[in-house]
Amino acid sequence: MKNVLSKLATARLWVKSHPIKKDGRNTFSKYDYFTPEHVSKLVNEACIEANIICVFSLKQDVLGFYGEVITTDLENGESITTEVRTACPNITATNLTQQMGGMLTYCKRYTLMCLFDIEDNSMDFDSQDNTPKQKTAESFNNNRVEVDLPWLNEGSKEFLGAIEKMKAGTSSIDALKKYFRISKKVQELLTQN
């Protein structure tokens, strides 16, 4: 289970390192939200980055309905299961099938948001500037710590571009660190190429 959890952590970092903006608007209650399509796209891209797959199922037991996501490591088959309880909503002017569809959509979205740490209420992405940040540093015990920079992830288009620039001699690890947080593993991969 250690490998799939490590890959899930990588996927979560990928999500956190990319700008996220709520793309849906509830005009009646006047609030913004993440649409199911947006959450699905983020999760799928993060899964590709981490080489995992998530399969969602809506299930029912004696306690009621629940969503289940099985997250599987595509390299070794290791998996973990995540469950979130739900209930069938009473949506006016709809039949039972439409209500079940609404339950499935909401449950899948919130289960994936929970699994991939896509925060809706406790961290309001709309109140932040999500454009790429220039390097900022804070001092803790005389050590400089970079903050507000996205991670440079192995295999991403940014990573591939960095390799090309390093091969061409137009960039360096120090130059890349002005725009990205770079793990030891990624730094080793960049210097090997």
Tab-separated table of N, CA, C and O in Angstrom, residues 23-141:
chain	number	residue	atom	x	y	z
A	23	ASP	N	-15.117	27.114	-11.568
A	23	ASP	CA	-15.603	27.497	-12.882
A	23	ASP	C	-17.124	27.454	-13.013
A	23	ASP	O	-17.663	27.753	-14.060
A	24	GLY	N	-17.819	27.091	-11.945
A	24	GLY	CA	-19.282	27.092	-11.964
A	24	GLY	C	-19.827	28.221	-11.107
A	24	GLY	O	-19.166	28.687	-10.191
A	25	ARG	N	-21.032	28.667	-11.425
A	25	ARG	CA	-21.660	29.752	-10.672
A	25	ARG	C	-23.111	29.398	-10.386
A	25	ARG	O	-23.882	29.104	-11.290
A	26	ASN	N	-23.485	29.399	-9.106
A	26	ASN	CA	-24.876	29.242	-8.707
A	26	ASN	C	-25.447	30.646	-8.612
A	26	ASN	O	-25.167	31.380	-7.659
A	27	THR	N	-26.224	31.036	-9.626
A	27	THR	CA	-26.735	32.405	-9.675
A	27	THR	C	-27.856	32.640	-8.667
A	27	THR	O	-28.062	33.765	-8.228
A	28	PHE	N	-28.556	31.579	-8.268
A	28	PHE	CA	-29.632	31.728	-7.299
A	28	PHE	C	-29.068	32.034	-5.911
A	28	PHE	O	-29.481	32.988	-5.258
A	29	SER	N	-28.092	31.241	-5.468
A	29	SER	CA	-27.507	31.435	-4.136
A	29	SER	C	-26.246	32.296	-4.161
A	29	SER	O	-25.654	32.559	-3.123
A	30	LYS	N	-25.823	32.689	-5.357
A	30	LYS	CA	-24.686	33.580	-5.547
A	30	LYS	C	-23.376	33.053	-4.942
A	30	LYS	O	-22.761	33.681	-4.090
A	31	TYR	N	-22.956	31.881	-5.400
A	31	TYR	CA	-21.651	31.359	-5.004
A	31	TYR	C	-21.040	30.600	-6.177
A	31	TYR	O	-21.744	30.153	-7.082
A	32	ASP	N	-19.727	30.512	-6.158
A	32	ASP	CA	-18.980	29.783	-7.183
A	32	ASP	C	-18.628	28.403	-6.663
A	32	ASP	O	-18.528	28.191	-5.455
A	33	TYR	N	-18.432	27.451	-7.578
A	33	TYR	CA	-18.109	26.081	-7.190
A	33	TYR	C	-17.306	25.411	-8.298
A	33	TYR	O	-17.244	25.906	-9.422
A	34	PHE	N	-16.676	24.292	-7.937
A	34	PHE	CA	-15.961	23.481	-8.915
A	34	PHE	C	-16.975	22.597	-9.629
A	34	PHE	O	-17.689	21.837	-8.985
A	35	THR	N	-17.034	22.674	-10.951
A	35	THR	CA	-17.955	21.815	-11.683
A	35	THR	C	-17.423	20.386	-11.703
A	35	THR	O	-16.211	20.160	-11.581
A	36	PRO	N	-18.320	19.410	-11.872
A	36	PRO	CA	-17.858	18.018	-11.969
A	36	PRO	C	-16.836	17.819	-13.093
A	36	PRO	O	-15.868	17.086	-12.922
A	37	GLU	N	-17.033	18.504	-14.212
A	37	GLU	CA	-16.103	18.372	-15.335
A	37	GLU	C	-14.713	18.874	-14.959
A	37	GLU	O	-13.703	18.274	-15.321
A	38	HIS	N	-14.656	19.985	-14.233
A	38	HIS	CA	-13.369	20.563	-13.838
A	38	HIS	C	-12.642	19.642	-12.859
A	38	HIS	O	-11.443	19.405	-12.999
A	39	VAL	N	-13.366	19.117	-11.879
A	39	VAL	CA	-12.764	18.201	-10.907
A	39	VAL	C	-12.256	16.957	-11.626
A	39	VAL	O	-11.137	16.501	-11.390
A	40	SER	N	-13.073	16.413	-12.530
A	40	SER	CA	-12.685	15.214	-13.272
A	40	SER	C	-11.421	15.458	-14.097
A	40	SER	O	-10.503	14.627	-14.128
A	41	LYS	N	-11.338	16.611	-14.749
A	41	LYS	CA	-10.164	16.945	-15.561
A	41	LYS	C	-8.915	17.051	-14.680
A	41	LYS	O	-7.865	16.490	-15.017
A	42	LEU	N	-9.022	17.755	-13.553
A	42	LEU	CA	-7.879	17.881	-12.636
A	42	LEU	C	-7.417	16.510	-12.146
A	42	LEU	O	-6.224	16.209	-12.133
A	43	VAL	N	-8.375	15.690	-11.724
A	43	VAL	CA	-8.049	14.369	-11.189
A	43	VAL	C	-7.423	13.493	-12.267
A	43	VAL	O	-6.418	12.815	-12.023
A	44	ASN	N	-7.987	13.505	-13.474
A	44	ASN	CA	-7.429	12.688	-14.555
A	44	ASN	C	-5.998	13.096	-14.888
A	44	ASN	O	-5.128	12.248	-15.092
A	45	GLU	N	-5.731	14.402	-14.951
A	45	GLU	CA	-4.378	14.869	-15.250
A	45	GLU	C	-3.409	14.483	-14.129
A	45	GLU	O	-2.278	14.076	-14.388
A	46	ALA	N	-3.865	14.612	-12.871
A	46	ALA	CA	-3.019	14.235	-11.733
A	46	ALA	C	-2.742	12.731	-11.744
A	46	ALA	O	-1.628	12.294	-11.428
A	47	CYS	N	-3.749	11.931	-12.103
A	47	CYS	CA	-3.563	10.476	-12.168
A	47	CYS	C	-2.563	10.089	-13.247
A	47	CYS	O	-1.722	9.207	-13.034
A	48	ILE	N	-2.633	10.746	-14.389
A	48	ILE	CA	-1.669	10.481	-15.463
A	48	ILE	C	-0.269	10.815	-14.973
A	48	ILE	O	0.680	10.054	-15.175
A	49	GLU	N	-0.143	11.960	-14.294
A	49	GLU	CA	1.159	12.392	-13.767
A	49	GLU	C	1.737	11.369	-12.780
A	49	GLU	O	2.934	11.126	-12.765
A	50	ALA	N	0.871	10.771	-11.955
A	50	ALA	CA	1.331	9.859	-10.901
A	50	ALA	C	1.279	8.380	-11.315
A	50	ALA	O	1.683	7.515	-10.549
A	51	ASN	N	0.735	8.094	-12.506
A	51	ASN	CA	0.601	6.724	-13.010
A	51	ASN	C	-0.314	5.873	-12.116
A	51	ASN	O	0.023	4.752	-11.732
A	52	ILE	N	-1.476	6.468	-11.792
A	52	ILE	CA	-2.523	5.763	-11.049
A	52	ILE	C	-3.829	5.946	-11.798
A	52	ILE	O	-3.930	6.756	-12.709
A	53	ILE	N	-4.840	5.169	-11.402
A	53	ILE	CA	-6.180	5.337	-11.952
A	53	ILE	C	-7.180	5.253	-10.803
A	53	ILE	O	-6.974	4.511	-9.847
A	54	CYS	N	-8.235	6.061	-10.915
A	54	CYS	CA	-9.305	6.054	-9.910
A	54	CYS	C	-10.600	5.641	-10.594
A	54	CYS	O	-10.977	6.203	-11.622
A	55	VAL	N	-11.275	4.657	-10.007
A	55	VAL	CA	-12.546	4.186	-10.550
A	55	VAL	C	-13.619	4.424	-9.491
A	55	VAL	O	-13.510	3.942	-8.364
A	56	PHE	N	-14.663	5.184	-9.871
A	56	PHE	CA	-15.742	5.544	-8.957
A	56	PHE	C	-16.939	4.616	-9.155
A	56	PHE	O	-17.295	4.281	-10.283
A	57	SER	N	-17.578	4.233	-8.050
A	57	SER	CA	-18.823	3.461	-8.089
A	57	SER	C	-19.759	4.022	-7.028
A	57	SER	O	-19.324	4.380	-5.935
A	58	LEU	N	-21.043	4.079	-7.351
A	58	LEU	CA	-22.065	4.439	-6.369
A	58	LEU	C	-22.654	3.137	-5.858
A	58	LEU	O	-23.081	2.287	-6.647
A	59	LYS	N	-22.670	2.954	-4.549
A	59	LYS	CA	-23.107	1.698	-3.954
A	59	LYS	C	-24.146	1.961	-2.874
A	59	LYS	O	-24.334	3.093	-2.438
A	60	GLN	N	-24.785	0.868	-2.443
A	60	GLN	CA	-25.767	0.961	-1.369
A	60	GLN	C	-25.622	-0.247	-0.452
A	60	GLN	O	-25.399	-1.369	-0.911
A	61	ASP	N	-25.717	0.007	0.855
A	61	ASP	CA	-25.738	-1.067	1.838
A	61	ASP	C	-26.862	-0.773	2.825
A	61	ASP	O	-27.710	0.108	2.558
A	62	VAL	N	-26.907	-1.457	3.948
A	62	VAL	CA	-28.006	-1.283	4.900
A	62	VAL	C	-28.028	0.125	5.501
A	62	VAL	O	-29.068	0.575	5.987
A	63	LEU	N	-26.907	0.829	5.462
A	63	LEU	CA	-26.860	2.194	5.996
A	63	LEU	C	-27.251	3.249	4.969
A	63	LEU	O	-27.438	4.407	5.303
A	64	GLY	N	-27.350	2.864	3.712
A	64	GLY	CA	-27.728	3.814	2.661
A	64	GLY	C	-26.718	3.830	1.527
A	64	GLY	O	-25.950	2.897	1.332
A	65	PHE	N	-26.708	4.940	0.794
A	65	PHE	CA	-25.848	5.086	-0.381
A	65	PHE	C	-24.464	5.600	0.027
A	65	PHE	O	-24.317	6.343	0.992
A	66	TYR	N	-23.456	5.192	-0.758
A	66	TYR	CA	-22.111	5.723	-0.577
A	66	TYR	C	-21.350	5.636	-1.891
A	66	TYR	O	-21.650	4.807	-2.755
A	67	GLY	N	-20.415	6.558	-2.036
A	67	GLY	CA	-19.530	6.534	-3.195
A	67	GLY	C	-18.244	5.831	-2.820
A	67	GLY	O	-17.745	5.981	-1.707
A	68	GLU	N	-17.724	5.060	-3.745
A	68	GLU	CA	-16.474	4.335	-3.520
A	68	GLU	C	-15.520	4.643	-4.663
A	68	GLU	O	-15.889	4.544	-5.833
A	69	VAL	N	-14.296	5.036	-4.314
A	69	VAL	CA	-13.243	5.231	-5.313
A	69	VAL	C	-12.129	4.245	-5.005
A	69	VAL	O	-11.602	4.212	-3.898
A	70	ILE	N	-11.811	3.425	-5.997
A	70	ILE	CA	-10.665	2.520	-5.881
A	70	ILE	C	-9.525	3.153	-6.668
A	70	ILE	O	-9.643	3.388	-7.874
A	71	THR	N	-8.445	3.472	-5.961
A	71	THR	CA	-7.262	4.085	-6.563
A	71	THR	C	-6.207	2.995	-6.721
A	71	THR	O	-5.822	2.359	-5.746
A	72	THR	N	-5.769	2.786	-7.970
A	72	THR	CA	-4.858	1.689	-8.268
A	72	THR	C	-3.560	2.207	-8.881
A	72	THR	O	-3.584	3.039	-9.783
A	73	ASP	N	-2.440	1.698	-8.383
A	73	ASP	CA	-1.116	1.959	-8.937
A	73	ASP	C	-1.008	1.145	-10.218
A	73	ASP	O	-1.115	-0.089	-10.190
A	74	LEU	N	-0.814	1.815	-11.354
A	74	LEU	CA	-0.781	1.124	-12.642
A	74	LEU	C	0.488	0.306	-12.860
A	74	LEU	O	0.539	-0.508	-13.773
A	75	GLU	N	1.492	0.499	-12.025
A	75	GLU	CA	2.723	-0.267	-12.183
A	75	GLU	C	2.691	-1.595	-11.436
A	75	GLU	O	3.173	-2.600	-11.939
A	76	ASN	N	2.105	-1.600	-10.231
A	76	ASN	CA	2.158	-2.845	-9.448
A	76	ASN	C	0.788	-3.375	-9.016
A	76	ASN	O	0.711	-4.391	-8.347
A	77	GLY	N	-0.292	-2.680	-9.369
A	77	GLY	CA	-1.641	-3.162	-9.055
A	77	GLY	C	-2.104	-2.905	-7.632
A	77	GLY	O	-3.234	-3.227	-7.278
A	78	GLU	N	-1.256	-2.318	-6.814
A	78	GLU	CA	-1.612	-1.983	-5.436
A	78	GLU	C	-2.780	-0.995	-5.449
A	78	GLU	O	-2.841	-0.117	-6.308
A	79	SER	N	-3.725	-1.127	-4.499
A	79	SER	CA	-4.867	-0.218	-4.505
A	79	SER	C	-5.314	0.145	-3.094
A	79	SER	O	-5.012	-0.557	-2.129
A	80	ILE	N	-6.023	1.263	-3.023
A	80	ILE	CA	-6.677	1.691	-1.791
A	80	ILE	C	-8.114	2.053	-2.141
A	80	ILE	O	-8.424	2.398	-3.281
A	81	THR	N	-8.991	1.959	-1.160
A	81	THR	CA	-10.401	2.269	-1.366
A	81	THR	C	-10.799	3.428	-0.463
A	81	THR	O	-10.452	3.458	0.715
A	82	THR	N	-11.527	4.379	-1.045
A	82	THR	CA	-12.047	5.532	-0.314
A	82	THR	C	-13.566	5.510	-0.423
A	82	THR	O	-14.103	5.325	-1.517
A	83	GLU	N	-14.253	5.706	0.702
A	83	GLU	CA	-15.716	5.718	0.709
A	83	GLU	C	-16.224	7.004	1.332
A	83	GLU	O	-15.663	7.495	2.309
A	84	VAL	N	-17.307	7.542	0.748
A	84	VAL	CA	-17.971	8.730	1.274
A	84	VAL	C	-19.472	8.486	1.230
A	84	VAL	O	-20.020	8.117	0.181
A	85	ARG	N	-20.144	8.679	2.353
A	85	ARG	CA	-21.594	8.503	2.445
A	85	ARG	C	-22.325	9.625	1.732
A	85	ARG	O	-21.856	10.769	1.663
A	86	THR	N	-23.505	9.307	1.202
A	86	THR	CA	-24.325	10.292	0.513
A	86	THR	C	-25.797	9.937	0.708
A	86	THR	O	-26.119	8.910	1.313
A	87	ALA	N	-26.673	10.774	0.194
A	87	ALA	CA	-28.116	10.522	0.247
A	87	ALA	C	-28.729	11.013	-1.055
A	87	ALA	O	-28.201	11.919	-1.703
A	88	CYS	N	-29.836	10.420	-1.415
A	88	CYS	CA	-30.533	10.817	-2.632
A	88	CYS	C	-31.260	12.144	-2.372
A	88	CYS	O	-32.057	12.241	-1.440
A	89	PRO	N	-30.965	13.170	-3.181
A	89	PRO	CA	-31.603	14.460	-2.951
A	89	PRO	C	-33.050	14.470	-3.439
A	89	PRO	O	-33.426	13.701	-4.320
A	90	ASN	N	-33.836	15.334	-2.873
A	90	ASN	CA	-35.203	15.551	-3.334
A	90	ASN	C	-35.174	16.790	-4.217
A	90	ASN	O	-35.225	17.914	-3.730
A	91	ILE	N	-35.046	16.579	-5.520
A	91	ILE	CA	-34.950	17.676	-6.479
A	91	ILE	C	-36.316	17.837	-7.140
A	91	ILE	O	-36.811	16.904	-7.776
A	92	THR	N	-36.923	18.993	-6.985
A	92	THR	CA	-38.265	19.210	-7.521
A	92	THR	C	-38.270	19.109	-9.044
A	92	THR	O	-37.280	19.396	-9.710
A	93	ALA	N	-39.384	18.682	-9.574
A	93	ALA	CA	-39.634	18.556	-11.017
A	93	ALA	C	-38.681	17.567	-11.685
A	93	ALA	O	-38.305	17.737	-12.839
A	94	THR	N	-38.279	16.518	-10.963
A	94	THR	CA	-37.446	15.467	-11.537
A	94	THR	C	-37.994	14.114	-11.130
A	94	THR	O	-38.700	13.987	-10.128
A	95	ASN	N	-37.654	13.103	-11.920
A	95	ASN	CA	-38.047	11.748	-11.546
A	95	ASN	C	-36.922	11.101	-10.741
A	95	ASN	O	-35.851	11.678	-10.557
A	96	LEU	N	-37.162	9.895	-10.249
A	96	LEU	CA	-36.189	9.209	-9.389
A	96	LEU	C	-34.855	8.975	-10.104
A	96	LEU	O	-33.792	9.125	-9.504
A	97	THR	N	-34.904	8.634	-11.389
A	97	THR	CA	-33.668	8.409	-12.133
A	97	THR	C	-32.824	9.681	-12.187
A	97	THR	O	-31.605	9.636	-11.998
A	98	GLN	N	-33.472	10.825	-12.408
A	98	GLN	CA	-32.747	12.092	-12.443
A	98	GLN	C	-32.164	12.423	-11.063
A	98	GLN	O	-31.053	12.931	-10.958
A	99	GLN	N	-32.900	12.119	-10.013
A	99	GLN	CA	-32.414	12.366	-8.656
A	99	GLN	C	-31.209	11.470	-8.353
A	99	GLN	O	-30.236	11.912	-7.734
A	100	MET	N	-31.274	10.225	-8.794
A	100	MET	CA	-30.135	9.308	-8.603
A	100	MET	C	-28.917	9.821	-9.386
A	100	MET	O	-27.792	9.749	-8.897
A	101	GLY	N	-29.152	10.335	-10.584
A	101	GLY	CA	-28.058	10.904	-11.376
A	101	GLY	C	-27.422	12.094	-10.672
A	101	GLY	O	-26.199	12.245	-10.653
A	102	GLY	N	-28.250	12.943	-10.068
A	102	GLY	CA	-27.735	14.075	-9.304
A	102	GLY	C	-26.905	13.603	-8.117
A	102	GLY	O	-25.838	14.150	-7.830
A	103	MET	N	-27.397	12.568	-7.427
A	103	MET	CA	-26.662	12.027	-6.284
A	103	MET	C	-25.313	11.479	-6.744
A	103	MET	O	-24.281	11.727	-6.112
A	104	LEU	N	-25.308	10.743	-7.840
A	104	LEU	CA	-24.066	10.168	-8.362
A	104	LEU	C	-23.066	11.269	-8.703
A	104	LEU	O	-21.899	11.205	-8.311
A	105	THR	N	-23.536	12.310	-9.410
A	105	THR	CA	-22.656	13.408	-9.827
A	105	THR	C	-22.049	14.120	-8.628
A	105	THR	O	-20.836	14.344	-8.565
A	106	TYR	N	-22.885	14.481	-7.657
A	106	TYR	CA	-22.390	15.187	-6.471
A	106	TYR	C	-21.449	14.303	-5.655
A	106	TYR	O	-20.394	14.747	-5.209
A	107	CYS	N	-21.835	13.062	-5.460
A	107	CYS	CA	-21.027	12.161	-4.645
A	107	CYS	C	-19.653	11.929	-5.284
A	107	CYS	O	-18.624	11.966	-4.599
A	108	LYS	N	-19.632	11.705	-6.587
A	108	LYS	CA	-18.354	11.489	-7.274
A	108	LYS	C	-17.465	12.720	-7.135
A	108	LYS	O	-16.280	12.614	-6.794
A	109	ARG	N	-18.041	13.894	-7.388
A	109	ARG	CA	-17.253	15.127	-7.311
A	109	ARG	C	-16.662	15.312	-5.913
A	109	ARG	O	-15.475	15.558	-5.759
A	110	TYR	N	-17.483	15.175	-4.877
A	110	TYR	CA	-16.994	15.417	-3.525
A	110	TYR	C	-16.052	14.314	-3.033
A	110	TYR	O	-15.120	14.590	-2.280
A	111	THR	N	-16.265	13.084	-3.469
A	111	THR	CA	-15.339	12.010	-3.095
A	111	THR	C	-13.967	12.256	-3.705
A	111	THR	O	-12.940	12.134	-3.030
A	112	LEU	N	-13.934	12.630	-4.991
A	112	LEU	CA	-12.657	12.922	-5.647
A	112	LEU	C	-12.001	14.161	-5.060
A	112	LEU	O	-10.780	14.204	-4.892
A	113	MET	N	-12.798	15.180	-4.731
A	113	MET	CA	-12.238	16.379	-4.109
A	113	MET	C	-11.588	16.033	-2.771
A	113	MET	O	-10.506	16.531	-2.449
A	114	CYS	N	-12.234	15.169	-2.012
A	114	CYS	CA	-11.688	14.743	-0.722
A	114	CYS	C	-10.391	13.948	-0.934
A	114	CYS	O	-9.375	14.223	-0.298
A	115	LEU	N	-10.419	12.987	-1.829
A	115	LEU	CA	-9.269	12.122	-2.070
A	115	LEU	C	-8.060	12.909	-2.569
A	115	LEU	O	-6.929	12.646	-2.179
A	116	PHE	N	-8.294	13.906	-3.435
A	116	PHE	CA	-7.203	14.673	-4.030
A	116	PHE	C	-6.967	16.011	-3.342
A	116	PHE	O	-6.229	16.850	-3.835
A	117	ASP	N	-7.609	16.197	-2.187
A	117	ASP	CA	-7.400	17.390	-1.358
A	117	ASP	C	-7.684	18.676	-2.122
A	117	ASP	O	-6.942	19.656	-2.029
A	118	ILE	N	-8.769	18.671	-2.897
A	118	ILE	CA	-9.224	19.875	-3.584
A	118	ILE	C	-10.202	20.555	-2.638
A	118	ILE	O	-11.333	20.108	-2.480
A	119	GLU	N	-9.730	21.599	-1.990
A	119	GLU	CA	-10.512	22.228	-0.934
A	119	GLU	C	-11.486	23.248	-1.505
A	119	GLU	O	-11.121	24.051	-2.350
A	120	ASP	N	-12.701	23.215	-0.990
A	120	ASP	CA	-13.728	24.115	-1.470
A	120	ASP	C	-14.022	25.235	-0.483
A	120	ASP	O	-14.058	26.388	-0.852
A	121	ASN	N	-14.206	24.925	0.783
A	121	ASN	CA	-14.596	25.939	1.755
A	121	ASN	C	-13.439	26.450	2.592
A	121	ASN	O	-13.340	27.636	2.867
A	122	SER	N	-12.558	25.570	3.049
A	122	SER	CA	-11.513	25.998	3.968
A	122	SER	C	-10.390	26.765	3.266
A	122	SER	O	-9.625	27.459	3.897
A	123	MET	N	-10.299	26.614	1.942
A	123	MET	CA	-9.289	27.370	1.198
A	123	MET	C	-9.973	27.929	-0.038
A	123	MET	O	-10.266	27.218	-0.984
A	124	ASP	N	-10.242	29.207	-0.037
A	124	ASP	CA	-10.998	29.830	-1.109
A	124	ASP	C	-10.055	30.271	-2.224
A	124	ASP	O	-9.407	31.304	-2.125
A	125	PHE	N	-9.976	29.482	-3.286
A	125	PHE	CA	-9.085	29.798	-4.396
A	125	PHE	C	-9.508	31.083	-5.111
A	125	PHE	O	-8.698	31.740	-5.732
A	126	ASP	N	-10.804	31.443	-5.038
A	126	ASP	CA	-11.271	32.652	-5.716
A	126	ASP	C	-10.729	33.922	-5.078
A	126	ASP	O	-10.649	34.959	-5.726
A	127	SER	N	-10.358	33.879	-3.826
A	127	SER	CA	-9.868	35.081	-3.143
A	127	SER	C	-8.356	35.237	-3.290
A	127	SER	O	-7.782	36.137	-2.708
A	128	GLN	N	-7.750	34.369	-4.070
A	128	GLN	CA	-6.296	34.412	-4.236
A	128	GLN	C	-5.932	34.725	-5.669
A	128	GLN	O	-6.691	34.462	-6.593
A	129	ASP	N	-4.745	35.250	-5.831
A	129	ASP	CA	-4.172	35.428	-7.153
A	129	ASP	C	-3.471	34.121	-7.500
A	129	ASP	O	-2.471	33.772	-6.889
A	130	ASN	N	-3.999	33.373	-8.492
A	130	ASN	CA	-3.443	32.073	-8.836
A	130	ASN	C	-2.484	32.121	-10.020
A	130	ASN	O	-2.153	31.088	-10.584
A	131	THR	N	-2.047	33.314	-10.394
A	131	THR	CA	-1.064	33.397	-11.461
A	131	THR	C	0.287	32.933	-10.928
A	131	THR	O	0.534	33.001	-9.728
A	132	PRO	N	1.175	32.453	-11.803
A	132	PRO	CA	2.479	32.002	-11.314
A	132	PRO	C	3.183	33.120	-10.552
A	132	PRO	O	3.204	34.272	-10.973
A	133	LYS	N	3.765	32.763	-9.438
A	133	LYS	CA	4.420	33.736	-8.561
A	133	LYS	C	5.905	33.813	-8.875
A	133	LYS	O	6.529	32.827	-9.232
A	134	GLN	N	6.446	34.999	-8.709
A	134	GLN	CA	7.890	35.139	-8.725
A	134	GLN	C	8.409	34.568	-7.419
A	134	GLN	O	7.685	34.459	-6.442
A	135	LYS	N	9.658	34.233	-7.388
A	135	LYS	CA	10.249	33.637	-6.200
A	135	LYS	C	10.137	34.594	-5.025
A	135	LYS	O	10.472	35.768	-5.129
A	136	THR	N	9.620	34.075	-3.928
A	136	THR	CA	9.615	34.826	-2.681
A	136	THR	C	10.322	33.960	-1.666
A	136	THR	O	10.372	32.744	-1.792
A	137	ALA	N	10.897	34.577	-0.686
A	137	ALA	CA	11.616	33.792	0.314
A	137	ALA	C	11.315	34.337	1.699
A	137	ALA	O	11.069	35.518	1.873
A	138	GLU	N	11.285	33.451	2.648
A	138	GLU	CA	11.131	33.809	4.037
A	138	GLU	C	12.298	33.177	4.783
A	138	GLU	O	12.862	32.188	4.345
A	139	SER	N	12.656	33.743	5.890
A	139	SER	CA	13.782	33.234	6.645
A	139	SER	C	13.297	32.538	7.901
A	139	SER	O	12.514	33.093	8.658
A	140	PHE	N	13.709	31.290	8.078
A	140	PHE	CA	13.421	30.525	9.275
A	140	PHE	C	14.747	29.996	9.794
A	140	PHE	O	15.414	29.217	9.104
A	141	ASN	N	15.157	30.446	10.964
A	141	ASN	CA	16.423	30.011	11.559
A	141	ASN	C	17.584	30.173	10.582
A	141	ASN	O	18.389	29.276	10.383
